[in-house]
């Protein structure tokens, strides 16, 4: 029993060590050491308190401790990612803006401005306290399962055994927190990996709440573990992207010349990977013929085609069209960056390349999954080529619209909201125009109309040519906006 408690505490405390290491990153050495010792020293105190009060707290269902703890940990993870990206660079973009730097290339480089994260110590204390509370509850539940059956409050001997076991683990945890903190400083990618693991732990904890379990059962959702893994992967990818973007802003401060973040944007590709795996899983589930609400469903009924390796490209046109949302986020992010504002046409070309790569990756992953689950199917090369070209053209037109919105709008969040609003409005307009007789011709100028045509209309090269002409309209409009922007920059110089 004693060895079991020690192993459980070491395993559960790994999460806490990662949180404390991230929270103290960027603080002075002495302050960081004090915060780490305080966080690790309070953890066994909270754990023992939860063990003593577990029988009472767990009976109060309206407290929703797991849900609140998971939400607090997600918030802490996001704040740590932002502050970690800021503190990981030698300068901040606080002293100049991208437009000023781009408009005066002959000026001397901007002086290095030390990075100052306001309220860093206070945020570290709050995050460590929240982590100690949530992890102590998890540790207490695990220890209770060993000390007594049914989660009952242990007697005095069991309580002393748990206390001695927790205190015995403190030296290893003190040493581990410092080691993890040094790893995060020397290898920045480690902090993103720890953030992903924290997001996975937070989502897992929230999904174990009693009310959440009842809600997920009511909507027939039984995939909590994949959802938590997906949250962890997306968080880690977002952390890497945020750090590269902050490094690009720091380079703008030092040299006055905007540059793109190095490497591929990991978040969109990670989202496409998860989206493709989810799509394959949905089709596999529907192929079993489940009965939902007394109605039998199937892929043919829901999406209009039988899945196979050859029909993987049809999944791109099947709703919901999350690839359009990915294109929106990527286009707005690229166009609102310093390099995008200085050279909007170059940034748009890069977005088009990434968009085509994401579509190809999605089709490839869906094709591999459908081939393994449903067989190869009958391949029609002309149909495959037309559908693939059609999808790329559609999302290029989306990229042009979203980039054109992001060029005049300075706030990235506002540009993203406008892009999502355009997607929602377009979906409504397509339904109105397609069923309004003489207004049907107007739907031909909306990309969503051609996405619907993939499932409900016979595909032919003529449809692809029509789509190319319709996609050329927003691309030409964006070209006009980009040229005006470049002329304004040159005139300012």
Short mmCIF file of C-alpha atoms in Angstrom, two decimals, residues 27-302:
data_model
loop_
_atom_site.label_atom_id
_atom_site.label_comp_id
_atom_site.label_asym_id
_atom_site.label_seq_id
_atom_site.Cartn_x
_atom_site.Cartn_y
_atom_site.Cartn_z
CA UNK A 27 10.76 35.05 -13.54
CA UNK A 28 14.08 35.89 -11.88
CA UNK A 29 15.95 32.82 -10.66
CA UNK A 30 15.44 33.45 -6.95
CA UNK A 31 11.78 34.30 -7.36
CA UNK A 32 11.20 31.26 -9.58
CA UNK A 33 12.86 28.94 -7.05
CA UNK A 34 10.68 30.32 -4.23
CA UNK A 35 7.51 29.92 -6.29
CA UNK A 36 8.44 26.35 -7.25
CA UNK A 37 9.10 25.35 -3.65
CA UNK A 38 5.89 27.00 -2.50
CA UNK A 39 3.82 25.24 -5.17
CA UNK A 40 5.30 21.80 -4.54
CA UNK A 41 5.14 22.25 -0.76
CA UNK A 42 1.44 23.20 -0.82
CA UNK A 43 0.48 20.25 -3.03
CA UNK A 44 0.66 17.54 -0.31
CA UNK A 45 -1.14 19.84 2.15
CA UNK A 46 -4.05 20.26 -0.25
CA UNK A 47 -4.00 16.55 -1.04
CA UNK A 48 -4.30 15.59 2.62
CA UNK A 49 -7.08 18.11 3.09
CA UNK A 50 -8.98 16.61 0.15
CA UNK A 51 -8.43 13.10 1.52
CA UNK A 52 -9.92 14.16 4.83
CA UNK A 53 -12.87 15.97 3.23
CA UNK A 54 -13.32 13.71 0.20
CA UNK A 55 -16.37 11.93 1.52
CA UNK A 56 -18.11 15.25 2.04
CA UNK A 57 -17.02 17.17 -1.05
CA UNK A 58 -17.69 14.43 -3.58
CA UNK A 59 -21.26 14.07 -2.31
CA UNK A 60 -21.99 17.72 -3.22
CA UNK A 61 -22.77 17.36 -6.93
CA UNK A 62 -23.51 21.04 -7.53
CA UNK A 63 -19.89 22.03 -6.81
CA UNK A 64 -18.70 20.60 -10.19
CA UNK A 65 -15.10 20.54 -8.97
CA UNK A 66 -13.79 18.66 -11.99
CA UNK A 67 -15.43 21.01 -14.48
CA UNK A 68 -14.23 24.13 -12.68
CA UNK A 69 -10.74 22.70 -12.28
CA UNK A 70 -10.51 21.80 -15.97
CA UNK A 71 -11.70 25.25 -17.02
CA UNK A 72 -9.18 26.91 -14.69
CA UNK A 73 -6.36 24.77 -16.04
CA UNK A 74 -7.27 25.60 -19.65
CA UNK A 75 -7.20 29.30 -18.83
CA UNK A 76 -3.85 28.94 -17.09
CA UNK A 77 -2.45 26.99 -20.04
CA UNK A 78 -3.48 29.70 -22.50
CA UNK A 79 -1.99 32.46 -20.36
CA UNK A 80 1.23 30.50 -19.95
CA UNK A 81 1.47 29.99 -23.71
CA UNK A 82 1.11 33.71 -24.38
CA UNK A 83 3.52 34.78 -21.68
CA UNK A 84 5.95 32.00 -22.58
CA UNK A 85 6.05 33.19 -26.19
CA UNK A 86 6.63 36.74 -25.01
CA UNK A 87 9.28 35.93 -22.41
CA UNK A 88 11.08 33.57 -24.74
CA UNK A 89 12.18 36.44 -27.01
CA UNK A 90 14.80 39.04 -26.25
CA UNK A 91 12.68 41.99 -27.35
CA UNK A 92 9.05 42.90 -27.56
CA UNK A 93 7.22 44.66 -30.34
CA UNK A 94 6.19 47.41 -27.95
CA UNK A 95 8.39 50.14 -29.30
CA UNK A 96 7.33 50.26 -32.92
CA UNK A 97 4.69 48.98 -35.28
CA UNK A 98 4.92 47.02 -38.46
CA UNK A 99 3.69 49.91 -40.60
CA UNK A 100 6.19 52.39 -39.16
CA UNK A 101 9.08 50.00 -39.59
CA UNK A 102 8.07 49.13 -43.10
CA UNK A 103 7.62 52.76 -44.07
CA UNK A 104 11.13 53.77 -43.03
CA UNK A 105 13.61 51.09 -44.05
CA UNK A 106 16.49 53.54 -44.07
CA UNK A 107 16.04 54.35 -40.41
CA UNK A 108 18.34 52.88 -37.83
CA UNK A 109 17.25 49.64 -36.25
CA UNK A 110 14.94 49.99 -33.29
CA UNK A 111 16.68 49.66 -29.93
CA UNK A 112 16.19 46.46 -28.02
CA UNK A 113 13.35 46.82 -25.56
CA UNK A 114 13.46 44.39 -22.67
CA UNK A 115 10.45 42.15 -22.50
CA UNK A 116 8.28 43.03 -19.51
CA UNK A 117 5.23 40.90 -18.78
CA UNK A 118 3.02 42.86 -16.39
CA UNK A 119 1.68 40.91 -13.49
CA UNK A 120 3.89 37.93 -14.22
CA UNK A 121 4.47 37.02 -10.57
CA UNK A 122 0.79 37.35 -9.69
CA UNK A 123 -0.23 35.18 -12.63
CA UNK A 124 2.35 32.57 -11.62
CA UNK A 125 0.97 32.48 -8.07
CA UNK A 126 -2.63 32.13 -9.26
CA UNK A 127 -1.78 29.42 -11.77
CA UNK A 128 0.25 27.43 -9.22
CA UNK A 129 -2.57 27.67 -6.68
CA UNK A 130 -5.16 26.53 -9.23
CA UNK A 131 -2.92 23.68 -10.34
CA UNK A 132 -2.28 22.58 -6.74
CA UNK A 133 -6.00 22.51 -5.98
CA UNK A 134 -7.05 20.58 -9.08
CA UNK A 135 -4.15 18.13 -8.99
CA UNK A 136 -4.59 17.60 -5.25
CA UNK A 137 -8.18 16.55 -5.85
CA UNK A 138 -7.08 14.03 -8.50
CA UNK A 139 -4.31 12.76 -6.24
CA UNK A 140 -6.68 12.44 -3.29
CA UNK A 141 -9.17 10.38 -5.29
CA UNK A 142 -6.40 8.07 -6.52
CA UNK A 143 -4.98 7.63 -3.01
CA UNK A 144 -8.45 7.00 -1.56
CA UNK A 145 -8.96 4.17 -4.03
CA UNK A 146 -5.94 2.46 -2.48
CA UNK A 147 -6.57 3.27 1.19
CA UNK A 148 -10.20 2.20 1.39
CA UNK A 149 -12.82 0.58 -0.79
CA UNK A 150 -15.63 2.69 -2.16
CA UNK A 151 -13.81 6.00 -1.59
CA UNK A 152 -14.70 6.19 2.13
CA UNK A 153 -12.72 8.47 4.38
CA UNK A 154 -9.75 6.47 5.76
CA UNK A 155 -9.04 6.00 9.43
CA UNK A 156 -6.17 7.61 11.33
CA UNK A 157 -3.60 5.00 10.37
CA UNK A 158 -4.40 5.29 6.69
CA UNK A 159 -4.24 9.07 6.92
CA UNK A 160 -0.77 8.94 8.48
CA UNK A 161 0.38 6.47 5.82
CA UNK A 162 -0.77 8.83 3.09
CA UNK A 163 0.91 11.81 4.77
CA UNK A 164 4.26 10.01 5.13
CA UNK A 165 4.10 8.81 1.49
CA UNK A 166 3.40 12.30 0.19
CA UNK A 167 6.22 13.85 2.20
CA UNK A 168 8.63 11.20 0.96
CA UNK A 169 7.99 12.30 -2.65
CA UNK A 170 8.84 15.96 -2.04
CA UNK A 171 12.63 15.80 -2.74
CA UNK A 172 12.06 14.12 -6.11
CA UNK A 173 9.41 16.69 -7.03
CA UNK A 174 11.65 19.62 -5.99
CA UNK A 175 14.44 18.30 -8.20
CA UNK A 176 12.06 17.49 -11.06
CA UNK A 177 10.49 20.96 -11.17
CA UNK A 178 13.90 22.62 -11.54
CA UNK A 179 14.91 20.14 -14.24
CA UNK A 180 11.72 20.73 -16.21
CA UNK A 181 12.11 24.51 -15.90
CA UNK A 182 15.68 24.32 -17.27
CA UNK A 183 14.50 22.13 -20.15
CA UNK A 184 11.86 24.71 -21.05
CA UNK A 185 14.43 27.49 -21.07
CA UNK A 186 16.94 25.57 -23.21
CA UNK A 187 14.44 23.88 -25.57
CA UNK A 188 11.42 26.15 -26.20
CA UNK A 189 9.44 23.36 -27.87
CA UNK A 190 9.28 21.54 -24.52
CA UNK A 191 6.99 24.25 -23.13
CA UNK A 192 4.58 23.72 -26.03
CA UNK A 193 4.58 19.97 -25.39
CA UNK A 194 3.87 20.52 -21.70
CA UNK A 195 1.08 22.96 -22.62
CA UNK A 196 -0.45 20.30 -24.85
CA UNK A 197 -0.29 17.77 -22.03
CA UNK A 198 -1.88 20.27 -19.65
CA UNK A 199 -4.73 20.86 -22.11
CA UNK A 200 -5.19 17.09 -22.42
CA UNK A 201 -5.35 16.75 -18.63
CA UNK A 202 -7.76 19.70 -18.29
CA UNK A 203 -10.19 18.40 -20.93
CA UNK A 204 -10.03 14.89 -19.45
CA UNK A 205 -10.82 16.28 -16.01
CA UNK A 206 -13.73 18.42 -17.29
CA UNK A 207 -15.25 15.53 -19.26
CA UNK A 208 -15.31 13.40 -16.10
CA UNK A 209 -17.68 15.80 -14.35
CA UNK A 210 -21.02 14.17 -13.55
CA UNK A 211 -23.12 16.73 -15.42
CA UNK A 212 -20.85 16.61 -18.48
CA UNK A 213 -21.02 12.80 -18.52
CA UNK A 214 -24.84 12.92 -18.47
CA UNK A 215 -24.89 15.50 -21.27
CA UNK A 216 -22.49 13.51 -23.45
CA UNK A 217 -24.57 10.38 -22.92
CA UNK A 218 -27.69 12.25 -24.00
CA UNK A 219 -26.07 13.27 -27.31
CA UNK A 220 -24.52 9.81 -27.83
CA UNK A 221 -20.94 11.08 -27.55
CA UNK A 222 -18.60 8.37 -26.28
CA UNK A 223 -15.20 9.60 -27.46
CA UNK A 224 -13.86 11.58 -24.52
CA UNK A 225 -10.30 10.30 -24.85
CA UNK A 226 -9.88 11.27 -28.56
CA UNK A 227 -11.35 14.70 -27.78
CA UNK A 228 -8.81 15.24 -25.00
CA UNK A 229 -5.95 14.06 -27.22
CA UNK A 230 -7.10 16.41 -30.00
CA UNK A 231 -7.17 19.33 -27.55
CA UNK A 232 -3.63 18.53 -26.46
CA UNK A 233 -2.32 18.32 -30.03
CA UNK A 234 -3.97 21.60 -31.05
CA UNK A 235 -2.66 23.38 -27.96
CA UNK A 236 0.90 22.20 -28.56
CA UNK A 237 0.71 23.27 -32.22
CA UNK A 238 -0.73 26.67 -31.23
CA UNK A 239 2.12 27.16 -28.76
CA UNK A 240 4.75 26.52 -31.44
CA UNK A 241 3.03 28.91 -33.87
CA UNK A 242 2.67 31.65 -31.25
CA UNK A 243 6.34 31.44 -30.39
CA UNK A 244 7.45 31.67 -34.04
CA UNK A 245 5.19 34.65 -34.59
CA UNK A 246 6.58 36.39 -31.52
CA UNK A 247 10.11 35.78 -32.80
CA UNK A 248 9.11 37.40 -36.11
CA UNK A 249 7.82 40.45 -34.21
CA UNK A 250 11.07 40.61 -32.25
CA UNK A 251 13.00 40.57 -35.54
CA UNK A 252 10.84 43.48 -36.71
CA UNK A 253 11.88 45.46 -33.61
CA UNK A 254 15.57 44.71 -34.13
CA UNK A 255 15.90 45.25 -37.87
CA UNK A 256 12.80 47.23 -38.87
CA UNK A 257 12.19 44.78 -41.75
CA UNK A 258 9.14 42.49 -41.46
CA UNK A 259 9.66 38.80 -42.11
CA UNK A 260 7.44 35.76 -42.06
CA UNK A 261 7.65 33.25 -39.20
CA UNK A 262 9.97 30.41 -40.13
CA UNK A 263 8.59 26.96 -40.79
CA UNK A 264 5.11 25.67 -41.54
CA UNK A 265 2.12 26.83 -39.47
CA UNK A 266 1.53 23.76 -37.33
CA UNK A 267 -1.95 24.59 -36.02
CA UNK A 268 -3.85 24.43 -39.36
CA UNK A 269 -2.14 21.19 -40.38
CA UNK A 270 -2.76 19.63 -36.96
CA UNK A 271 -6.42 20.66 -37.21
CA UNK A 272 -6.67 19.13 -40.70
CA UNK A 273 -5.12 15.91 -39.40
CA UNK A 274 -7.67 15.66 -36.58
CA UNK A 275 -10.50 16.67 -38.93
CA UNK A 276 -9.58 13.93 -41.41
CA UNK A 277 -9.39 11.27 -38.70
CA UNK A 278 -12.74 12.43 -37.32
CA UNK A 279 -14.30 12.28 -40.79
CA UNK A 280 -13.12 8.71 -41.33
CA UNK A 281 -14.45 7.75 -37.91
CA UNK A 282 -17.85 9.35 -38.62
CA UNK A 283 -18.21 7.48 -41.91
CA UNK A 284 -17.15 4.23 -40.25
CA UNK A 285 -19.75 4.74 -37.52
CA UNK A 286 -22.51 5.55 -40.02
CA UNK A 287 -21.58 2.53 -42.13
CA UNK A 288 -22.69 0.32 -39.23
CA UNK A 289 -26.27 1.56 -39.71
CA UNK A 290 -26.91 3.07 -36.26
CA UNK A 291 -30.47 3.93 -35.23
CA UNK A 292 -30.70 7.46 -33.82
CA UNK A 293 -34.09 8.64 -32.60
CA UNK A 294 -35.79 5.67 -34.19
CA UNK A 295 -34.34 6.44 -37.65
CA UNK A 296 -31.63 4.37 -39.28
CA UNK A 297 -28.83 6.45 -40.81
CA UNK A 298 -26.09 5.64 -43.31
CA UNK A 299 -23.37 7.48 -45.25
CA UNK A 300 -25.56 7.44 -48.37
CA UNK A 301 -28.43 9.06 -46.47
CA UNK A 302 -26.29 11.67 -44.69
#
